[in-house]
mmCIF file of C-alpha atoms and ligand atoms in Angstrom:
data_model
loop_
_atom_site.group_PDB
_atom_site.id
_atom_site.type_symbol
_atom_site.label_atom_id
_atom_site.label_comp_id
_atom_site.label_asym_id
_atom_site.label_seq_id
_atom_site.Cartn_x
_atom_site.Cartn_y
_atom_site.Cartn_z
ATOM 1 C CA MET A 1 135.631 61.409 63.558
ATOM 2 C CA LEU A 2 134.514 59.533 60.482
ATOM 3 C CA SER A 3 131.014 60.709 61.055
ATOM 4 C CA CYS A 4 131.871 64.279 60.017
ATOM 5 C CA VAL A 5 131.899 64.172 56.236
ATOM 6 C CA VAL A 6 132.258 61.608 53.524
ATOM 7 C CA ALA A 7 132.001 63.473 50.238
ATOM 8 C CA ILE A 8 129.989 61.853 47.500
ATOM 9 C CA VAL A 9 131.607 62.249 44.071
ATOM 10 C CA GLU A 10 129.516 60.792 41.244
ATOM 11 C CA GLY A 11 127.934 58.292 43.594
ATOM 12 C CA VAL A 12 131.261 57.079 45.009
ATOM 13 C CA GLU A 13 132.160 57.782 48.603
ATOM 14 C CA VAL A 14 135.425 59.671 48.755
ATOM 15 C CA PRO A 15 137.086 60.060 52.153
ATOM 16 C CA VAL A 16 138.077 63.627 52.969
ATOM 17 C CA ALA A 17 141.604 64.467 54.170
ATOM 18 C CA GLY A 18 141.759 65.903 57.671
ATOM 19 C CA CYS A 19 138.226 64.727 58.277
ATOM 20 C CA ASP A 20 138.243 61.012 57.563
ATOM 21 C CA TYR A 21 141.966 60.358 57.865
ATOM 22 C CA PRO A 22 145.012 62.073 59.405
ATOM 23 C CA GLY A 23 147.358 63.919 57.053
ATOM 24 C CA THR A 24 150.525 64.013 59.132
ATOM 25 C CA LEU A 25 152.205 62.131 61.972
ATOM 26 C CA ARG A 26 151.380 65.003 64.334
ATOM 27 C CA VAL A 27 147.675 64.730 63.493
ATOM 28 C CA PHE A 28 147.873 60.930 63.672
ATOM 29 C CA ASN A 29 149.266 61.115 67.216
ATOM 30 C CA ALA A 30 146.593 63.592 68.243
ATOM 31 C CA TRP A 31 143.790 61.450 66.804
ATOM 32 C CA PHE A 32 144.844 58.091 68.207
ATOM 33 C CA PRO A 33 146.252 58.563 71.707
ATOM 34 C CA ASP A 34 144.617 55.408 73.130
ATOM 35 C CA ASP A 35 142.644 52.260 72.276
ATOM 36 C CA GLU A 36 139.372 54.047 72.929
ATOM 37 C CA ALA A 37 140.057 56.510 70.101
ATOM 38 C CA CYS A 38 141.135 53.698 67.747
ATOM 39 C CA LEU A 39 137.992 51.727 68.527
ATOM 40 C CA ARG A 40 135.807 54.761 67.796
ATOM 41 C CA TYR A 41 137.537 55.099 64.425
ATOM 42 C CA LEU A 42 137.008 51.407 63.597
ATOM 43 C CA ALA A 43 133.348 51.662 64.639
ATOM 44 C CA GLY A 44 133.060 54.536 62.164
ATOM 45 C CA LEU A 45 134.472 52.313 59.421
ATOM 46 C CA ARG A 46 132.145 49.459 60.347
ATOM 47 C CA TRP A 47 128.970 51.549 60.546
ATOM 48 C CA ARG A 48 129.616 54.349 58.058
ATOM 49 C CA SER A 49 126.247 56.011 58.295
ATOM 50 C CA GLY A 50 125.975 55.498 62.029
ATOM 51 C CA PHE A 51 125.235 52.417 64.111
ATOM 52 C CA VAL A 52 122.374 50.154 63.011
ATOM 53 C CA CYS A 53 121.555 47.066 65.079
ATOM 54 C CA SER A 54 121.543 43.959 62.876
ATOM 55 C CA LEU A 55 118.875 42.366 65.100
ATOM 56 C CA CYS A 56 116.306 45.071 65.764
ATOM 57 C CA GLY A 57 117.349 47.941 63.492
ATOM 58 C CA GLY A 58 117.897 50.234 66.478
ATOM 59 C CA GLU A 59 120.105 53.229 65.693
ATOM 60 C CA ARG A 60 121.338 54.099 69.148
ATOM 61 C CA ALA A 61 124.069 52.284 71.026
ATOM 62 C CA TRP A 62 126.461 52.897 73.844
ATOM 63 C CA ARG A 63 130.003 51.801 74.368
ATOM 64 C CA MET A 64 130.598 49.148 77.005
ATOM 65 C CA SER A 65 133.285 50.118 79.468
ATOM 66 C CA LYS A 66 135.193 46.882 78.878
ATOM 67 C CA GLY A 67 135.905 45.041 75.649
ATOM 68 C CA ARG A 68 135.157 46.279 72.167
ATOM 69 C CA ASN A 69 131.400 46.119 72.170
ATOM 70 C CA LEU A 70 128.588 48.513 71.448
ATOM 71 C CA ARG A 71 125.296 47.721 73.200
ATOM 72 C CA CYS A 72 122.104 48.367 71.256
ATOM 73 C CA ALA A 73 119.982 50.826 73.235
ATOM 74 C CA ARG A 74 116.774 49.139 72.108
ATOM 75 C CA CYS A 75 117.313 45.361 72.371
ATOM 76 C CA ARG A 76 120.358 45.508 74.693
ATOM 77 C CA VAL A 77 122.350 43.044 72.590
ATOM 78 C CA ASP A 78 126.108 43.599 72.336
ATOM 79 C CA HIS A 79 127.797 44.012 68.953
ATOM 80 C CA SER A 80 131.549 43.658 68.682
ATOM 81 C CA VAL A 81 133.296 46.348 66.648
ATOM 82 C CA THR A 82 136.163 44.084 65.610
ATOM 83 C CA ALA A 83 134.587 40.588 65.378
ATOM 84 C CA GLY A 84 135.258 38.959 62.016
ATOM 85 C CA THR A 85 138.089 41.361 61.166
ATOM 86 C CA ILE A 86 141.867 41.088 61.435
ATOM 87 C CA PHE A 87 141.615 42.969 64.754
ATOM 88 C CA ALA A 88 139.613 40.180 66.410
ATOM 89 C CA ASP A 89 141.282 38.192 69.189
ATOM 90 C CA THR A 90 144.404 40.323 69.151
ATOM 91 C CA LYS A 91 146.424 40.662 72.309
ATOM 92 C CA LEU A 92 148.160 43.750 70.992
ATOM 93 C CA PRO A 93 146.635 47.158 71.767
ATOM 94 C CA LEU A 94 144.777 48.772 68.869
ATOM 95 C CA THR A 95 147.196 51.712 69.114
ATOM 96 C CA THR A 96 149.990 49.313 68.106
ATOM 97 C CA TRP A 97 147.970 48.118 65.105
ATOM 98 C CA PHE A 98 147.275 51.683 64.064
ATOM 99 C CA GLN A 99 150.925 52.677 64.394
ATOM 100 C CA ALA A 100 151.988 49.646 62.356
ATOM 101 C CA ALA A 101 149.446 50.525 59.646
ATOM 102 C CA TRP A 102 150.727 54.110 59.670
ATOM 103 C CA TYR A 103 154.372 53.080 59.233
ATOM 104 C CA LEU A 104 153.473 50.494 56.622
ATOM 105 C CA THR A 105 151.572 52.991 54.482
ATOM 106 C CA GLY A 106 153.520 56.128 55.387
ATOM 107 C CA THR A 107 156.875 55.024 54.060
ATOM 108 C CA LYS A 108 157.715 54.653 50.402
ATOM 109 C CA HIS A 109 159.081 51.126 50.604
ATOM 110 C CA GLY A 110 157.346 49.841 53.718
ATOM 111 C CA VAL A 111 158.951 48.312 56.732
ATOM 112 C CA SER A 112 160.436 44.937 57.670
ATOM 113 C CA ALA A 113 159.367 42.931 60.713
ATOM 114 C CA LEU A 114 162.670 43.729 62.420
ATOM 115 C CA GLY A 115 162.309 47.414 61.591
ATOM 116 C CA LEU A 116 158.764 47.477 62.984
ATOM 117 C CA GLN A 117 159.784 45.642 66.140
ATOM 118 C CA ARG A 118 162.373 48.361 66.804
ATOM 119 C CA LEU A 119 160.089 51.270 65.839
ATOM 120 C CA LEU A 120 157.225 50.178 68.083
ATOM 121 C CA GLY A 121 159.313 48.572 70.818
ATOM 122 C CA LEU A 122 157.509 45.238 70.404
ATOM 123 C CA GLY A 123 158.530 42.387 72.688
ATOM 124 C CA SER A 124 159.215 39.850 69.986
ATOM 125 C CA TYR A 125 160.103 39.605 66.324
ATOM 126 C CA GLU A 126 157.229 37.104 65.911
ATOM 127 C CA SER A 127 154.587 39.631 67.042
ATOM 128 C CA ALA A 128 155.947 42.200 64.579
ATOM 129 C CA TRP A 129 156.040 39.618 61.808
ATOM 130 C CA ALA A 130 152.468 38.401 62.438
ATOM 131 C CA LEU A 131 151.194 41.983 62.686
ATOM 132 C CA LEU A 132 152.714 42.904 59.319
ATOM 133 C CA HIS A 133 151.432 39.771 57.628
ATOM 134 C CA LYS A 134 147.887 40.346 58.861
ATOM 135 C CA LEU A 135 148.006 43.905 57.555
ATOM 136 C CA ARG A 136 149.448 42.687 54.241
ATOM 137 C CA ARG A 137 146.533 40.345 53.892
ATOM 138 C CA ALA A 138 144.237 43.362 54.145
ATOM 139 C CA MET A 139 146.027 45.077 51.272
ATOM 140 C CA VAL A 140 144.032 43.215 48.652
ATOM 141 C CA ARG A 141 140.582 44.663 48.223
ATOM 142 C CA PRO A 142 137.994 41.889 47.945
ATOM 143 C CA GLY A 143 136.285 41.959 44.542
ATOM 144 C CA ARG A 144 138.731 44.454 43.030
ATOM 145 C CA ASP A 145 138.475 45.363 39.349
ATOM 146 C CA ARG A 146 140.449 43.465 36.776
ATOM 147 C CA LEU A 147 143.044 45.215 34.609
ATOM 148 C CA ALA A 148 141.778 46.959 31.474
ATOM 149 C CA GLY A 149 142.996 48.709 28.335
ATOM 150 C CA GLU A 150 146.096 46.921 27.024
ATOM 151 C CA VAL A 151 148.042 44.584 29.278
ATOM 152 C CA GLU A 152 151.544 43.082 29.187
ATOM 153 C CA VAL A 153 151.864 39.640 30.773
ATOM 154 C CA ASP A 154 155.113 37.883 31.633
ATOM 155 C CA GLU A 155 156.635 35.765 34.373
ATOM 156 C CA THR A 156 159.728 36.139 36.486
ATOM 157 C CA ALA A 157 161.538 33.895 38.955
ATOM 158 C CA ILE A 158 162.614 34.985 42.435
ATOM 159 C CA GLY A 159 165.824 33.802 44.068
ATOM 160 C CA PRO A 160 169.175 32.620 42.748
ATOM 161 C CA SER A 161 169.194 30.519 39.555
ATOM 162 C CA LYS A 162 171.281 27.425 38.944
ATOM 163 C CA PRO A 163 174.070 27.939 36.403
ATOM 164 C CA GLY A 164 173.861 26.494 32.882
ATOM 165 C CA ARG A 165 170.115 26.973 32.364
ATOM 166 C CA LEU A 166 168.474 29.181 29.756
ATOM 167 C CA GLY A 167 165.080 30.865 29.233
ATOM 168 C CA ARG A 168 162.297 29.419 31.368
ATOM 169 C CA GLY A 169 164.654 26.575 32.288
ATOM 170 C CA THR A 170 166.108 28.988 34.864
ATOM 171 C CA PHE A 171 162.705 28.935 36.638
ATOM 172 C CA LEU A 172 163.221 25.373 37.912
ATOM 173 C CA ASP A 173 163.303 25.120 41.718
ATOM 174 C CA ARG A 174 162.563 28.847 42.089
ATOM 175 C CA ALA A 175 159.437 30.780 43.071
ATOM 176 C CA ILE A 176 157.686 31.936 39.893
ATOM 177 C CA VAL A 177 155.686 35.162 39.834
ATOM 178 C CA ALA A 178 153.220 35.953 37.051
ATOM 179 C CA ILE A 179 153.036 39.666 36.202
ATOM 180 C CA ALA A 180 150.239 41.566 34.478
ATOM 181 C CA VAL A 181 150.657 45.307 33.952
ATOM 182 C CA GLU A 182 148.467 47.839 32.176
ATOM 183 C CA ALA A 183 150.332 49.332 29.219
ATOM 184 C CA ARG A 184 149.882 53.093 29.187
ATOM 185 C CA PRO A 185 151.261 55.303 26.376
ATOM 186 C CA ARG A 186 154.985 56.113 26.117
ATOM 187 C CA GLY A 187 156.070 53.083 28.140
ATOM 188 C CA ALA A 188 154.185 54.095 31.283
ATOM 189 C CA CYS A 189 152.689 51.494 33.625
ATOM 190 C CA GLY A 190 149.115 51.491 34.889
ATOM 191 C CA ARG A 191 147.970 49.113 37.605
ATOM 192 C CA ILE A 192 149.489 45.689 38.183
ATOM 193 C CA ARG A 193 148.448 42.241 39.376
ATOM 194 C CA LEU A 194 150.947 39.664 40.625
ATOM 195 C CA ALA A 195 150.588 36.046 41.667
ATOM 196 C CA CYS A 196 152.799 33.158 42.686
ATOM 197 C CA ILE A 197 152.293 30.317 40.227
ATOM 198 C CA PRO A 198 153.484 26.702 40.495
ATOM 199 C CA ASN A 199 154.629 26.481 36.851
ATOM 200 C CA CYS A 200 154.311 28.166 33.441
ATOM 201 C CA SER A 201 151.871 25.691 31.876
ATOM 202 C CA ALA A 202 148.925 26.827 29.749
ATOM 203 C CA PRO A 203 146.180 26.045 32.330
ATOM 204 C CA ILE A 204 148.036 27.949 35.064
ATOM 205 C CA LEU A 205 148.869 31.003 32.933
ATOM 206 C CA THR A 206 145.383 31.153 31.376
ATOM 207 C CA ASP A 207 143.881 31.013 34.884
ATOM 208 C CA PHE A 208 146.133 33.839 36.029
ATOM 209 C CA VAL A 209 145.227 36.078 33.069
ATOM 210 C CA CYS A 210 141.480 35.338 33.462
ATOM 211 C CA GLY A 211 141.674 36.322 37.155
ATOM 212 C CA ALA A 212 143.788 39.446 36.601
ATOM 213 C CA VAL A 213 142.584 40.892 33.289
ATOM 214 C CA ALA A 214 139.093 41.875 32.118
ATOM 215 C CA PRO A 215 137.663 39.845 29.196
ATOM 216 C CA GLY A 216 138.215 41.195 25.675
ATOM 217 C CA VAL A 217 141.355 43.152 26.631
ATOM 218 C CA VAL A 218 144.460 43.188 24.371
ATOM 219 C CA VAL A 219 147.114 41.019 26.053
ATOM 220 C CA TYR A 220 150.770 41.177 24.955
ATOM 221 C CA THR A 221 152.995 38.192 25.695
ATOM 222 C CA ASP A 222 156.057 36.533 24.236
ATOM 223 C CA HIS A 223 155.796 33.349 22.148
ATOM 224 C CA TRP A 224 155.802 30.952 25.111
ATOM 225 C CA GLN A 225 153.425 28.044 24.469
ATOM 226 C CA GLY A 226 151.834 28.548 27.894
ATOM 227 C CA TYR A 227 150.023 31.591 26.473
ATOM 228 C CA GLY A 228 148.460 29.565 23.627
ATOM 229 C CA GLY A 229 145.024 29.462 25.291
ATOM 230 C CA LEU A 230 144.437 33.210 25.653
ATOM 231 C CA THR A 231 142.507 33.767 22.410
ATOM 232 C CA ALA A 232 140.153 30.902 23.249
ATOM 233 C CA ALA A 233 139.727 32.403 26.742
ATOM 234 C CA GLY A 234 138.344 35.601 25.194
ATOM 235 C CA PHE A 235 141.359 37.922 24.993
ATOM 236 C CA VAL A 236 142.840 39.718 21.986
ATOM 237 C CA HIS A 237 146.209 38.025 22.128
ATOM 238 C CA GLU A 238 149.266 39.755 20.598
ATOM 239 C CA GLN A 239 152.406 37.638 20.664
ATOM 240 C CA THR A 240 155.847 39.121 20.158
ATOM 241 C CA SER A 241 158.698 36.788 19.510
ATOM 242 C CA ILE A 242 161.754 37.936 21.416
ATOM 243 C CA ALA A 243 164.076 35.965 19.141
ATOM 244 C CA ALA A 244 162.477 37.334 15.945
ATOM 245 C CA SER A 245 162.386 40.923 17.170
ATOM 246 C CA GLY A 246 166.122 40.856 17.854
ATOM 247 C CA ASP A 247 165.522 42.848 21.033
ATOM 248 C CA PRO A 248 166.242 41.562 24.509
ATOM 249 C CA ALA A 249 163.161 40.711 26.577
ATOM 250 C CA HIS A 250 163.166 43.990 28.501
ATOM 251 C CA VAL A 251 162.664 45.950 25.265
ATOM 252 C CA VAL A 252 159.802 43.784 24.002
ATOM 253 C CA MET A 253 157.977 43.656 27.349
ATOM 254 C CA PRO A 254 159.371 46.823 28.955
ATOM 255 C CA ARG A 255 156.691 47.392 31.586
ATOM 256 C CA ALA A 256 156.546 43.808 32.858
ATOM 257 C CA HIS A 257 160.327 43.893 32.994
ATOM 258 C CA ARG A 258 160.372 47.101 35.010
ATOM 259 C CA VAL A 259 157.822 45.722 37.508
ATOM 260 C CA SER A 260 159.911 42.562 37.840
ATOM 261 C CA SER A 261 163.090 44.570 38.586
ATOM 262 C CA LEU A 262 161.334 46.816 41.103
ATOM 263 C CA LEU A 263 159.807 43.794 42.847
ATOM 264 C CA LYS A 264 163.155 42.018 43.148
ATOM 265 C CA ARG A 265 164.894 45.164 44.380
ATOM 266 C CA TRP A 266 162.134 45.680 46.993
ATOM 267 C CA LEU A 267 162.302 42.077 48.220
ATOM 268 C CA LEU A 268 166.074 42.326 48.569
ATOM 269 C CA GLY A 269 166.124 45.876 49.932
ATOM 270 C CA THR A 270 163.282 46.347 52.395
ATOM 271 C CA HIS A 271 162.982 42.673 53.293
ATOM 272 C CA GLN A 272 166.613 41.618 52.872
ATOM 273 C CA GLY A 273 165.482 38.568 50.897
ATOM 274 C CA ALA A 274 163.618 37.272 54.004
ATOM 275 C CA ALA A 275 160.389 36.442 52.105
ATOM 276 C CA ARG A 276 159.937 32.658 52.112
ATOM 277 C CA PRO A 277 158.539 31.177 48.871
ATOM 278 C CA HIS A 278 155.317 29.874 50.482
ATOM 279 C CA GLN A 279 154.606 33.308 51.983
ATOM 280 C CA LEU A 280 155.615 35.250 48.893
ATOM 281 C CA ASP A 281 151.963 35.910 47.976
ATOM 282 C CA TYR A 282 151.614 38.229 50.986
ATOM 283 C CA TYR A 283 154.628 40.248 49.921
ATOM 284 C CA LEU A 284 153.221 40.419 46.394
ATOM 285 C CA ASP A 285 149.986 41.821 47.872
ATOM 286 C CA GLU A 286 151.932 44.559 49.641
ATOM 287 C CA PHE A 287 154.015 45.366 46.580
ATOM 288 C CA THR A 288 150.848 45.569 44.444
ATOM 289 C CA PHE A 289 149.111 47.818 47.005
ATOM 290 C CA ARG A 290 152.111 50.190 46.972
ATOM 291 C CA PHE A 291 152.669 50.122 43.239
ATOM 292 C CA ASN A 292 149.037 50.758 42.343
ATOM 293 C CA ARG A 293 148.920 53.738 44.703
ATOM 294 C CA ARG A 294 152.418 55.046 43.988
ATOM 295 C CA SER A 295 151.231 58.400 42.688
ATOM 296 C CA SER A 296 149.025 59.109 45.718
ATOM 297 C CA GLN A 297 150.187 62.309 47.402
ATOM 298 C CA GLN A 298 148.093 61.550 50.476
ATOM 299 C CA ARG A 299 149.810 58.916 52.600
ATOM 300 C CA GLY A 300 146.961 59.228 55.078
ATOM 301 C CA LEU A 301 144.586 58.036 52.375
ATOM 302 C CA LEU A 302 146.573 54.796 52.079
ATOM 303 C CA PHE A 303 146.304 54.381 55.857
ATOM 304 C CA TYR A 304 142.539 54.880 55.587
ATOM 305 C CA ARG A 305 142.228 52.375 52.710
ATOM 306 C CA LEU A 306 144.261 49.790 54.598
ATOM 307 C CA LEU A 307 142.131 50.041 57.759
ATOM 308 C CA GLU A 308 138.966 50.108 55.665
ATOM 309 C CA GLN A 309 139.994 46.858 53.964
ATOM 310 C CA ALA A 310 141.173 45.368 57.255
ATOM 311 C CA MET A 311 137.646 45.813 58.614
ATOM 312 C CA GLN A 312 136.142 43.852 55.707
ATOM 313 C CA LEU A 313 138.229 40.752 56.154
ATOM 314 C CA ASP A 314 137.721 37.604 58.085
ATOM 315 C CA HIS A 315 140.009 37.052 61.002
ATOM 316 C CA VAL A 316 142.988 34.906 59.952
ATOM 317 C CA PRO A 317 144.568 32.556 62.462
ATOM 318 C CA LEU A 318 148.354 32.893 62.545
ATOM 319 C CA ALA A 319 148.786 29.212 61.600
ATOM 320 C CA ALA A 320 147.158 29.916 58.229
ATOM 321 C CA ILE A 321 149.599 32.759 57.568
ATOM 322 C CA VAL A 322 152.652 30.772 58.579
ATOM 323 C CA GLY A 323 151.543 27.973 56.262
ATOM 324 C CA GLY A 324 151.031 30.316 53.312
ATOM 325 C CA LYS A 325 147.898 31.064 51.328
ATOM 326 C CA PRO A 326 145.419 28.213 50.857
HETATM 327 ZN ZN1 LIG B 1 119.095 45.986 68.718
#
C-alpha cells in the first residue's frame, strides 16, 4: 500500500492521498479489514523504501504466519514490525488501534476514553483510556521545529481558582500551562507549543521559551518578572505592560488568550474536565497536534502522521503513563 508512491517535493517526502493514506471511512474500512492488513501498513511505515535487514542488508523477507515478524530471506533472522513502538506488547488487535487512531484524528475535537470505549465496543474503560494516552504520546513529533517569526508567550491556570486572589496569585494550587503562539498578521495564530510548568519563576519560564521558540525570535510577554531572562537567553524581548496599556490582558496578548480559552473549552467539553493535573501534558500534546493541523483538509493525512509518529516512539509501559510524564 505504502509502497506505491511517496511524492518527493523539494526533497521532502509528501504522502499522497488515496495512495499512502485513506481519504474516507469507506476507504479506511476497505484498507484495514484485519490485523494482517494493518501490519502490512505498519511495515510500510517502518521500511519506507522496502525491507532492509539490519544484520545482513538483505532486501527480501517473508511474513511469518504467527506474530508480527518478517524473516530475512538471506540470514533467516526475524525482525519484528512493531518492536520498540507503541504497538509492541499490546493485547489489543491492531485493527482496534487503527480504528482508535482514525476516530482520534478524524473528528474535530477528538474523543474521550468513554466515547471510544462505546464506539469500539471495548471491554473496559481502562483499555480505552490507555489506548488514547499511548496515541496521544505519539502526537508529538520527536525533534520538531521550534516556533519562529514573532511569538506571544503567556501562562494560564487550569481548574477552579480560590476566591480573593488576583493576577498570578490565582495560579496557586492549580495546574499552570505555559503558552507560546506564533503571531501572524491581523491577529491570526500560527503554530503553538504548550507545557505544564510547576511555577512562573524566571528559570522555568526561560527554559520553556528556549525549548519552544527558535533563538533570535521576537517574543512578546507582559511585564511579569519571570520573563526577565529572555534577552540574556538570546531573544528579542518586547514587554507590554497590561496596567500601562489600559487594555485587559486578552487585548494585549490576544492570540495567547484565544489559545488559552480554546484549550479550557476543549478540556471541559470533549474530556468533561477529566484530565488529571499530572497527566495534563498528554492532553496538551493532543491539543497542540490538533491546533497546529487545524487547517488540514485531509483528515486521512492526520491519521497517517499519527501512525508514522507512533512507529518512531519507544514503547511506553502503562505505569509510566498513569504516573505522568517523567
Ligand atoms: Zn538478514
